[in-house]
Amino acid sequence: MNPDPSDVLALDTLLTPGEQEIQQKVRDFTAQRIRPNIARWYDDAVFPLELAPELGELGVLGMHLEGYGCPGRTAVEYGLAAMELEAGDSGIRTFVSVQGSLAMTAIHKWGSEDQKQEWLPRMAAGEVIGCFALTEPSAGSDPSSMATLARRDGAGDNAGWVLNGAKRWIGLASVAGVMVVWAMTDDGVHGFLVPAGTPGVAAVPITQKLSMRASIQCDVVFDDVRLGPEALLPAARGLRGPFTCLNEARYGIAWGAMGAARDSYQSALAYSQERLQFGKPLAAYQLTQEKLVNMLVEIQKGTLLALHLGRLKDAGVLRPEQISLGKLNNVREALTVAREARSILGGNGITLDYSPLRHAANLESVRTYEGTDEVHTLVLGQHITGINAFR
Ligand SMILES: Cc1cc2nc3c(=O)[nH]c(=O)nc-3n(C[C@H](O)[C@H](O)[C@H](O)COP(=O)(O)OP(=O)(O)OC[C@H]3O[C@@H](n4cnc5c(N)ncnc54)[C@H](O)[C@@H]3O)c2cc1C
């Protein structure tokens, strides 16, 4: 018998006992550490730095990576964790994505042995925070137009680099112990590791945000930043370097968005069963039931889609256009669900006492980063027509 009437498709039965156990562990963490505090963090626009080592202890930082102190979990397990964390708040899941899917994946995939040994164990433990600096004030959807330059400093094997430029929207940059910075060189795009405290680097948090308030994004300036030869990520060549990491994060987002949607739905469902108007609970009206059912249908479909992507990823056959389809659909539908859930809450729904409008505001960021809706539409358009319509 299925204990949760909202899991109409019995999706739980598609998970192994081990997967269910991890999901429950992260769900409990969200219930204990995120849910009771998130309204205050969001209102105060605070990212709770103390969560970093706790998330390391939970085993969700660099969750899908092997070795170097990383948990070495499957793609499905990582996805389930992303979903449960984002049911708490997208800002917390964003931290986990930036740390694990972006910064740690860049070092794990493209770094030297020394770089991996130096950074990954402490990043997996949440002792060192990483960031991933790709976007620039004038280069968002089109990173190939980046203006940040790294030029050779000296000659021969000992030649270092001088970094100049500006990045924007860089998650966690002001608290990062290490920055992964993508810059143009005379040999195309390369990645560099810039440790905290390197002279010439300034990271300033962006304020007055209406979305992702329990999370930090920064403007970063590099002014004649001198780096040694060991700063270069040796294996990354061209935009494939950052794009590989972005695909990891986009995969997690396809799951995470369903967490925000599910939490919004559950909030509206509970409210509709208690709130009486015209002598009956809101849930007793056909118009309300239609809203709830429409939400649930999209949540069940989107979760099934995320699980399908996860199984493909674990089998090593997941393709970029499949990730685009998942990210585009699940974030778009999650946003619709969160807004519809807010409508059931009436006036109370515009306060931080309830989650849906906070989720909806966050999801506006989620639909923008890691490839906007339009970018993923163009990826899929190119895939099915064979015609590149990006320019
Ligand atoms: C909360 C948050 C966190 C972020 N974290 C990071 C981070 O950690 N690291 C990082 O490097 N970046 C980060 N970003 C940046 C994010 O990746 C960019 O915002 C995103 O790539 C879009 O770039 P843009 O904002 O410059 O918008 P633009 O690229 O200027 O796009 C504006 C609009 O035009 C549309 N558009 C663009 N090109 C086309 C086209 N060819 N056809 C049709 N429409 C088009 C877009 O879809 C969008 O709707 C973050 C952003 C946010 C909001």
Coordinates of C-alpha atoms and ligand atoms in Angstrom, one line a residue:
M1 CA 0.0 0.0 0.0
N2 CA 1.3 3.4 -0.9
P3 CA 1.4 5.6 2.3
D4 CA 1.5 9.0 0.6
P5 CA -1.6 9.8 -1.5
S6 CA 0.3 12.5 -3.4
D7 CA 2.8 9.8 -4.7
V8 CA 0.1 8.6 -7.2
L9 CA 2.7 6.9 -9.4
A10 CA 4.4 5.2 -6.4
L11 CA 7.7 6.7 -7.5
D12 CA 9.3 5.6 -4.2
T13 CA 9.1 2.0 -5.5
L14 CA 11.5 2.9 -8.3
L15 CA 14.2 3.7 -5.8
T16 CA 16.5 1.1 -4.2
P17 CA 16.5 0.9 -0.4
G18 CA 19.9 2.6 -0.4
E19 CA 18.6 5.5 -2.4
Q20 CA 15.6 5.8 -0.1
E21 CA 17.9 5.9 2.9
I22 CA 20.0 8.7 1.5
Q23 CA 16.8 10.6 0.5
Q24 CA 15.4 10.3 4.0
K25 CA 18.7 11.4 5.6
V26 CA 18.8 14.6 3.5
R27 CA 15.1 15.1 4.1
D28 CA 15.7 14.9 7.8
F29 CA 18.6 17.4 7.6
T30 CA 16.3 19.8 5.7
A31 CA 13.6 19.4 8.3
Q32 CA 16.0 20.0 11.2
R33 CA 18.5 22.6 9.9
I34 CA 16.9 24.5 7.0
R35 CA 13.1 24.6 7.5
P36 CA 13.1 26.1 11.0
N37 CA 15.6 28.9 10.0
I38 CA 15.0 29.6 6.3
A39 CA 12.5 32.5 6.7
R40 CA 14.9 34.4 8.9
W41 CA 17.9 33.7 6.6
Y42 CA 15.9 34.8 3.6
D43 CA 14.5 37.9 5.3
D44 CA 18.0 38.9 6.5
A45 CA 19.6 38.0 3.2
V46 CA 22.1 35.7 4.9
F47 CA 23.8 32.6 3.7
P48 CA 24.4 30.4 6.8
L49 CA 28.1 29.7 6.4
E50 CA 27.9 27.3 9.4
L51 CA 26.0 24.9 7.2
A52 CA 29.1 24.2 5.0
P53 CA 30.8 21.7 7.4
E54 CA 27.4 20.2 8.3
L55 CA 26.7 19.6 4.6
G56 CA 30.2 18.1 4.3
E57 CA 29.3 15.8 7.2
L58 CA 26.0 14.9 5.5
G59 CA 28.1 13.8 2.5
V60 CA 26.5 16.0 -0.2
L61 CA 29.6 18.1 -1.2
G62 CA 31.1 16.7 -4.4
M63 CA 28.7 13.9 -3.7
H64 CA 29.1 12.2 -7.1
L65 CA 32.9 12.4 -7.2
E66 CA 35.2 9.5 -6.5
G67 CA 38.3 9.7 -4.3
Y68 CA 40.1 12.6 -2.6
G69 CA 37.6 12.4 0.4
C70 CA 34.6 12.7 -1.9
P71 CA 31.5 10.6 -1.1
G72 CA 31.5 8.7 -4.5
R73 CA 27.7 8.4 -4.7
T74 CA 25.6 7.7 -7.8
A75 CA 23.9 10.3 -9.9
V76 CA 20.5 9.3 -8.7
E77 CA 21.6 9.6 -5.1
Y78 CA 23.0 13.0 -5.8
G79 CA 19.8 14.0 -7.5
L80 CA 17.7 12.9 -4.6
A81 CA 19.8 15.0 -2.2
A82 CA 19.5 18.0 -4.5
M83 CA 15.7 17.6 -4.5
E84 CA 15.5 17.3 -0.7
L85 CA 17.7 20.3 -0.1
E86 CA 15.8 22.5 -2.6
A87 CA 12.6 21.5 -0.9
G88 CA 14.2 23.6 1.9
D89 CA 15.5 26.4 -0.2
S90 CA 17.1 26.9 -3.7
G91 CA 19.8 28.9 -2.1
I92 CA 21.1 26.0 0.0
R93 CA 20.9 23.6 -3.0
T94 CA 22.7 26.3 -5.1
F95 CA 25.6 26.3 -2.6
V96 CA 25.9 22.5 -2.9
S97 CA 25.8 22.8 -6.7
V98 CA 28.4 25.5 -6.9
Q99 CA 30.7 23.6 -4.5
G100 CA 30.3 20.1 -5.9
S101 CA 29.1 20.3 -9.5
L102 CA 31.0 23.4 -10.5
A103 CA 34.1 24.1 -8.4
M104 CA 35.0 20.6 -7.2
T105 CA 34.1 19.0 -10.6
A106 CA 36.4 21.5 -12.4
I107 CA 39.3 20.5 -10.1
H108 CA 38.4 16.8 -10.2
K109 CA 38.1 16.6 -13.9
W110 CA 40.6 19.1 -15.1
G111 CA 43.1 19.6 -12.2
S112 CA 46.6 18.2 -11.6
E113 CA 47.2 15.6 -9.0
D114 CA 48.6 18.3 -6.7
Q115 CA 45.6 20.5 -7.2
K116 CA 43.2 17.6 -6.4
Q117 CA 45.1 16.7 -3.3
E118 CA 45.3 20.2 -2.1
W119 CA 41.7 21.3 -2.5
L120 CA 39.2 18.4 -2.9
P121 CA 39.4 16.7 0.6
R122 CA 38.8 20.0 2.4
M123 CA 36.1 21.1 -0.1
A124 CA 34.3 17.7 0.4
A125 CA 34.4 18.3 4.2
G126 CA 33.0 21.9 3.8
E127 CA 36.2 23.3 5.3
V128 CA 37.0 25.2 2.1
I129 CA 34.4 26.9 0.0
G130 CA 34.9 27.0 -3.8
C131 CA 33.4 29.2 -6.5
F132 CA 33.1 29.1 -10.3
A133 CA 33.7 32.3 -12.2
L134 CA 32.5 32.2 -15.7
T135 CA 29.8 34.9 -16.2
E136 CA 30.9 38.5 -16.8
P137 CA 29.0 41.8 -16.8
S138 CA 28.8 41.6 -20.7
A139 CA 29.1 37.9 -21.2
G140 CA 26.2 35.8 -19.8
S141 CA 24.5 33.4 -22.2
D142 CA 27.4 33.8 -24.6
P143 CA 30.6 33.0 -22.5
S144 CA 32.6 32.8 -25.7
S145 CA 32.6 36.6 -25.7
M146 CA 34.4 36.7 -22.3
A147 CA 36.8 39.6 -21.8
T148 CA 38.7 38.4 -18.8
L149 CA 42.3 37.9 -20.0
A150 CA 45.1 35.7 -18.7
R151 CA 48.4 36.6 -20.4
R152 CA 51.7 34.8 -20.0
D153 CA 54.0 36.3 -17.4
G154 CA 57.6 35.4 -18.4
A155 CA 58.8 32.5 -20.6
G156 CA 59.5 28.8 -20.3
D157 CA 58.1 26.2 -17.9
N158 CA 58.2 28.6 -15.0
A159 CA 56.1 31.3 -16.7
G160 CA 53.1 32.3 -14.7
W161 CA 50.1 34.3 -15.6
V162 CA 48.6 37.8 -15.1
L163 CA 44.8 37.9 -14.8
N164 CA 42.7 41.0 -15.6
G165 CA 39.0 41.4 -16.0
A166 CA 35.6 41.2 -14.2
K167 CA 33.1 38.5 -13.4
R168 CA 29.5 38.9 -12.2
W169 CA 27.0 36.8 -10.4
I170 CA 29.7 34.5 -8.9
G171 CA 28.2 32.4 -6.2
L172 CA 30.0 32.3 -2.8
A173 CA 33.0 34.3 -4.2
S174 CA 33.4 36.6 -1.2
V175 CA 33.7 33.6 1.2
A176 CA 35.5 31.2 -1.2
G177 CA 38.9 29.8 -0.2
V178 CA 39.5 29.0 -3.9
M179 CA 38.1 30.4 -7.1
V180 CA 37.9 28.5 -10.3
V181 CA 38.3 31.3 -12.9
W182 CA 37.7 30.9 -16.6
A183 CA 39.7 33.4 -18.8
M184 CA 40.7 33.9 -22.4
T185 CA 44.4 33.3 -23.2
D186 CA 46.3 33.4 -26.6
D187 CA 45.4 29.7 -26.7
G188 CA 41.6 30.0 -26.1
V189 CA 39.7 29.6 -22.8
H190 CA 41.5 28.2 -19.8
G191 CA 40.7 27.6 -16.2
F192 CA 42.8 28.9 -13.2
L193 CA 42.7 28.3 -9.5
V194 CA 42.9 31.5 -7.6
P195 CA 43.3 31.0 -3.8
A196 CA 41.7 33.5 -1.3
G197 CA 43.9 36.4 -0.5
T198 CA 45.6 36.6 -3.8
P199 CA 46.6 40.3 -4.3
G200 CA 44.5 42.1 -6.9
V201 CA 41.2 40.1 -6.4
A202 CA 38.1 41.9 -5.0
A203 CA 34.8 40.1 -4.5
V204 CA 31.8 42.2 -3.5
P205 CA 28.3 40.6 -2.8
I206 CA 25.4 41.8 -4.9
T207 CA 22.8 43.3 -2.7
Q208 CA 19.0 44.2 -3.0
K209 CA 18.2 40.8 -4.6
L210 CA 14.6 39.8 -4.8
S211 CA 15.5 36.1 -5.4
M212 CA 18.0 33.7 -3.8
R213 CA 18.3 35.9 -0.8
A214 CA 19.7 33.1 1.5
S215 CA 22.7 32.8 -0.8
I216 CA 25.7 35.0 -1.9
Q217 CA 26.5 36.1 -5.5
C218 CA 29.3 38.6 -6.2
D219 CA 30.9 41.0 -8.6
V220 CA 34.5 40.0 -8.8
V221 CA 37.4 42.2 -10.2
F222 CA 40.8 40.9 -11.2
D223 CA 43.4 43.7 -11.3
D224 CA 46.8 42.5 -12.5
V225 CA 46.5 39.3 -10.5
R226 CA 49.8 37.4 -10.7
L227 CA 49.5 33.6 -10.6
G228 CA 52.2 30.9 -10.7
P229 CA 52.2 28.2 -13.4
E230 CA 50.6 25.8 -10.9
A231 CA 47.4 27.9 -11.0
L232 CA 46.5 26.6 -14.5
L233 CA 44.0 23.7 -14.6
P234 CA 46.1 21.6 -17.0
A235 CA 43.5 19.4 -18.6
A236 CA 40.8 22.0 -19.5
R237 CA 40.9 23.2 -23.1
G238 CA 38.4 25.7 -24.4
L239 CA 34.8 26.1 -23.4
R240 CA 34.4 22.4 -23.0
G241 CA 36.1 22.9 -19.6
P242 CA 33.3 25.0 -18.0
F243 CA 30.5 23.4 -20.1
T244 CA 31.3 20.0 -18.7
C245 CA 30.9 21.3 -15.2
L246 CA 27.7 23.2 -16.1
N247 CA 26.1 20.0 -17.4
E248 CA 26.8 18.4 -14.0
A249 CA 25.0 21.3 -12.2
R250 CA 22.1 21.4 -14.7
Y251 CA 21.5 17.7 -14.1
G252 CA 21.2 18.4 -10.3
I253 CA 18.9 21.4 -11.0
A254 CA 16.4 19.2 -12.9
W255 CA 16.0 17.3 -9.6
G256 CA 16.2 20.3 -7.3
A257 CA 13.4 22.2 -9.0
M258 CA 11.1 19.3 -8.3
G259 CA 11.9 19.7 -4.6
A260 CA 10.9 23.3 -4.6
A261 CA 7.7 22.4 -6.5
R262 CA 6.8 19.6 -4.1
D263 CA 7.3 21.8 -1.1
S264 CA 5.1 24.5 -2.6
Y265 CA 2.4 21.9 -3.4
Q266 CA 2.5 20.4 0.0
S267 CA 2.2 23.8 1.6
A268 CA -0.9 24.6 -0.5
L269 CA -2.4 21.2 0.0
A270 CA -2.2 21.5 3.8
Y271 CA -3.5 25.0 3.8
S272 CA -6.4 24.2 1.6
Q273 CA -7.5 21.4 3.9
E274 CA -7.5 23.7 7.0
R275 CA -8.7 27.0 5.6
L276 CA -12.5 27.5 5.7
Q277 CA -14.2 29.9 3.3
F278 CA -17.9 29.9 2.5
G279 CA -18.4 27.3 5.2
K280 CA -16.0 24.6 3.7
P281 CA -12.3 23.9 3.4
L282 CA -10.7 25.4 0.3
A283 CA -9.9 21.8 -0.7
A284 CA -13.6 21.1 -1.0
Y285 CA -14.0 23.4 -4.1
Q286 CA -13.5 22.0 -7.6
L287 CA -11.4 25.0 -8.6
T288 CA -8.9 24.3 -5.8
Q289 CA -8.8 20.6 -6.5
E290 CA -8.1 21.3 -10.2
K291 CA -5.1 23.6 -9.2
L292 CA -3.8 20.9 -6.8
V293 CA -4.1 18.1 -9.4
N294 CA -2.5 20.2 -12.1
M295 CA 0.5 20.8 -9.7
L296 CA 0.8 17.2 -8.7
V297 CA 0.7 16.0 -12.3
E298 CA 3.6 18.2 -13.2
I299 CA 5.5 17.2 -10.1
Q300 CA 5.1 13.5 -10.7
K301 CA 6.1 13.8 -14.4
G302 CA 9.0 16.0 -13.6
T303 CA 10.3 13.7 -10.8
L304 CA 10.0 10.7 -13.2
L305 CA 11.9 12.7 -15.8
A306 CA 14.7 13.5 -13.3
L307 CA 14.9 9.9 -12.3
H308 CA 15.1 8.8 -15.9
L309 CA 18.0 11.3 -16.5
G310 CA 19.7 9.9 -13.4
R311 CA 19.5 6.3 -14.5
L312 CA 20.9 7.4 -17.9
K313 CA 23.7 9.3 -16.2
D314 CA 24.6 6.3 -14.0
A315 CA 24.7 4.2 -17.1
G316 CA 27.1 6.7 -18.6
V317 CA 24.9 7.5 -21.6
L318 CA 23.3 10.8 -20.6
R319 CA 23.5 13.4 -23.4
P320 CA 23.6 17.2 -23.1
E321 CA 20.3 17.7 -25.0
Q322 CA 18.6 15.3 -22.5
I323 CA 19.9 17.5 -19.7
S324 CA 18.6 20.6 -21.5
L325 CA 15.2 19.0 -21.8
G326 CA 15.1 18.1 -18.1
K327 CA 16.4 21.5 -16.8
L328 CA 14.0 23.5 -19.2
N329 CA 10.9 21.4 -18.3
N330 CA 11.4 21.0 -14.6
V331 CA 12.3 24.5 -13.7
R332 CA 9.6 26.0 -15.9
E333 CA 7.0 23.7 -14.4
A334 CA 8.3 24.2 -10.8
L335 CA 7.8 27.9 -11.3
T336 CA 4.3 27.5 -12.5
V337 CA 3.5 25.1 -9.5
A338 CA 5.0 27.6 -7.0
R339 CA 3.0 30.5 -8.3
E340 CA -0.2 28.4 -8.4
A341 CA 0.4 27.2 -4.8
R342 CA 0.8 30.8 -3.7
S343 CA -2.7 31.6 -5.1
I344 CA -4.2 29.0 -2.9
L345 CA -2.6 30.6 0.2
G346 CA -4.3 33.9 -0.6
G347 CA -2.9 36.9 1.2
N348 CA -1.0 34.7 3.7
G349 CA 0.9 33.4 0.7
I350 CA 2.8 36.7 0.3
T351 CA 4.5 36.3 3.7
L352 CA 7.6 34.2 4.6
D353 CA 5.3 32.1 6.8
Y354 CA 4.7 30.0 3.7
S355 CA 7.2 28.7 1.2
P356 CA 5.7 29.0 -2.3
L357 CA 6.4 32.6 -3.1
R358 CA 10.0 32.3 -1.7
H359 CA 10.4 29.2 -4.0
A360 CA 8.9 31.1 -6.9
A361 CA 11.2 34.0 -6.4
N362 CA 14.2 31.6 -6.2
L363 CA 13.1 29.7 -9.3
E364 CA 13.3 33.0 -11.3
S365 CA 17.1 32.7 -10.7
V366 CA 17.1 29.0 -11.3
R367 CA 15.5 29.5 -14.8
T368 CA 18.2 32.1 -15.5
Y369 CA 21.4 30.4 -14.4
E370 CA 22.9 27.3 -15.8
G371 CA 21.4 28.2 -19.2
T372 CA 18.3 30.2 -19.5
D373 CA 15.0 28.7 -20.8
E374 CA 15.9 30.3 -24.1
V375 CA 19.4 28.8 -24.2
H376 CA 18.0 25.3 -23.5
T377 CA 15.3 25.8 -26.1
L378 CA 18.0 26.8 -28.7
V379 CA 20.0 23.7 -27.7
L380 CA 17.0 21.5 -28.3
G381 CA 16.0 23.4 -31.4
Q382 CA 19.5 22.8 -32.9
H383 CA 19.3 19.2 -31.9
I384 CA 16.0 18.5 -33.7
T385 CA 16.5 20.7 -36.7
G386 CA 20.3 20.6 -37.2
I387 CA 20.3 24.4 -37.4
N388 CA 22.2 26.6 -35.0
A389 CA 19.9 29.6 -34.1
F390 CA 22.1 31.1 -31.4
R391 CA 23.3 33.9 -33.6
Ligands
LIG1 C1 21.4 33.7 -8.5 C2 22.4 33.5 -9.6 C3 23.5 32.8 -9.4 C4 24.5 32.7 -10.4 N1 25.7 32.0 -10.1 C5 26.7 32.0 -11.0 C6 28.0 31.4 -10.7 O1 28.2 30.9 -9.6 N2 28.9 31.5 -11.7 C7 28.7 32.1 -12.9 O2 29.7 32.1 -13.7 N3 27.5 32.6 -13.2 C8 26.5 32.6 -12.3 N4 25.3 33.2 -12.6 C9 25.1 33.8 -13.9 C10 24.2 33.1 -14.8 O3 24.8 32.0 -15.3 C11 23.8 34.2 -15.9 O4 22.9 35.1 -15.3 C12 23.1 33.5 -17.1 O5 24.0 32.8 -17.9 C13 22.4 34.5 -18.1 O6 23.3 35.5 -18.4 P1 22.8 37.0 -18.2 O7 22.3 37.2 -16.9 O8 24.0 37.9 -18.6 O9 21.7 37.2 -19.3 P2 21.8 37.4 -20.9 O10 22.7 36.4 -21.4 O11 22.1 38.9 -21.1 O12 20.3 37.1 -21.3 C14 19.2 38.0 -21.1 C15 18.0 37.4 -21.8 O13 18.2 37.3 -23.2 C16 18.0 35.9 -23.6 N5 18.9 35.6 -24.7 C17 20.3 35.6 -24.7 N6 20.8 35.1 -25.8 C18 19.7 34.8 -26.6 C19 19.5 34.3 -27.9 N7 20.6 34.0 -28.7 N8 18.3 34.1 -28.4 C20 17.2 34.4 -27.6 N9 17.3 34.9 -26.3 C21 18.5 35.1 -25.9 C22 18.3 35.1 -22.3 O14 17.7 33.8 -22.4 C23 17.7 36.0 -21.3 O15 16.3 35.8 -21.3 C24 24.3 33.3 -11.6 C25 23.1 34.0 -11.9 C26 22.2 34.2 -10.8 C27 21.0 35.0 -11.1

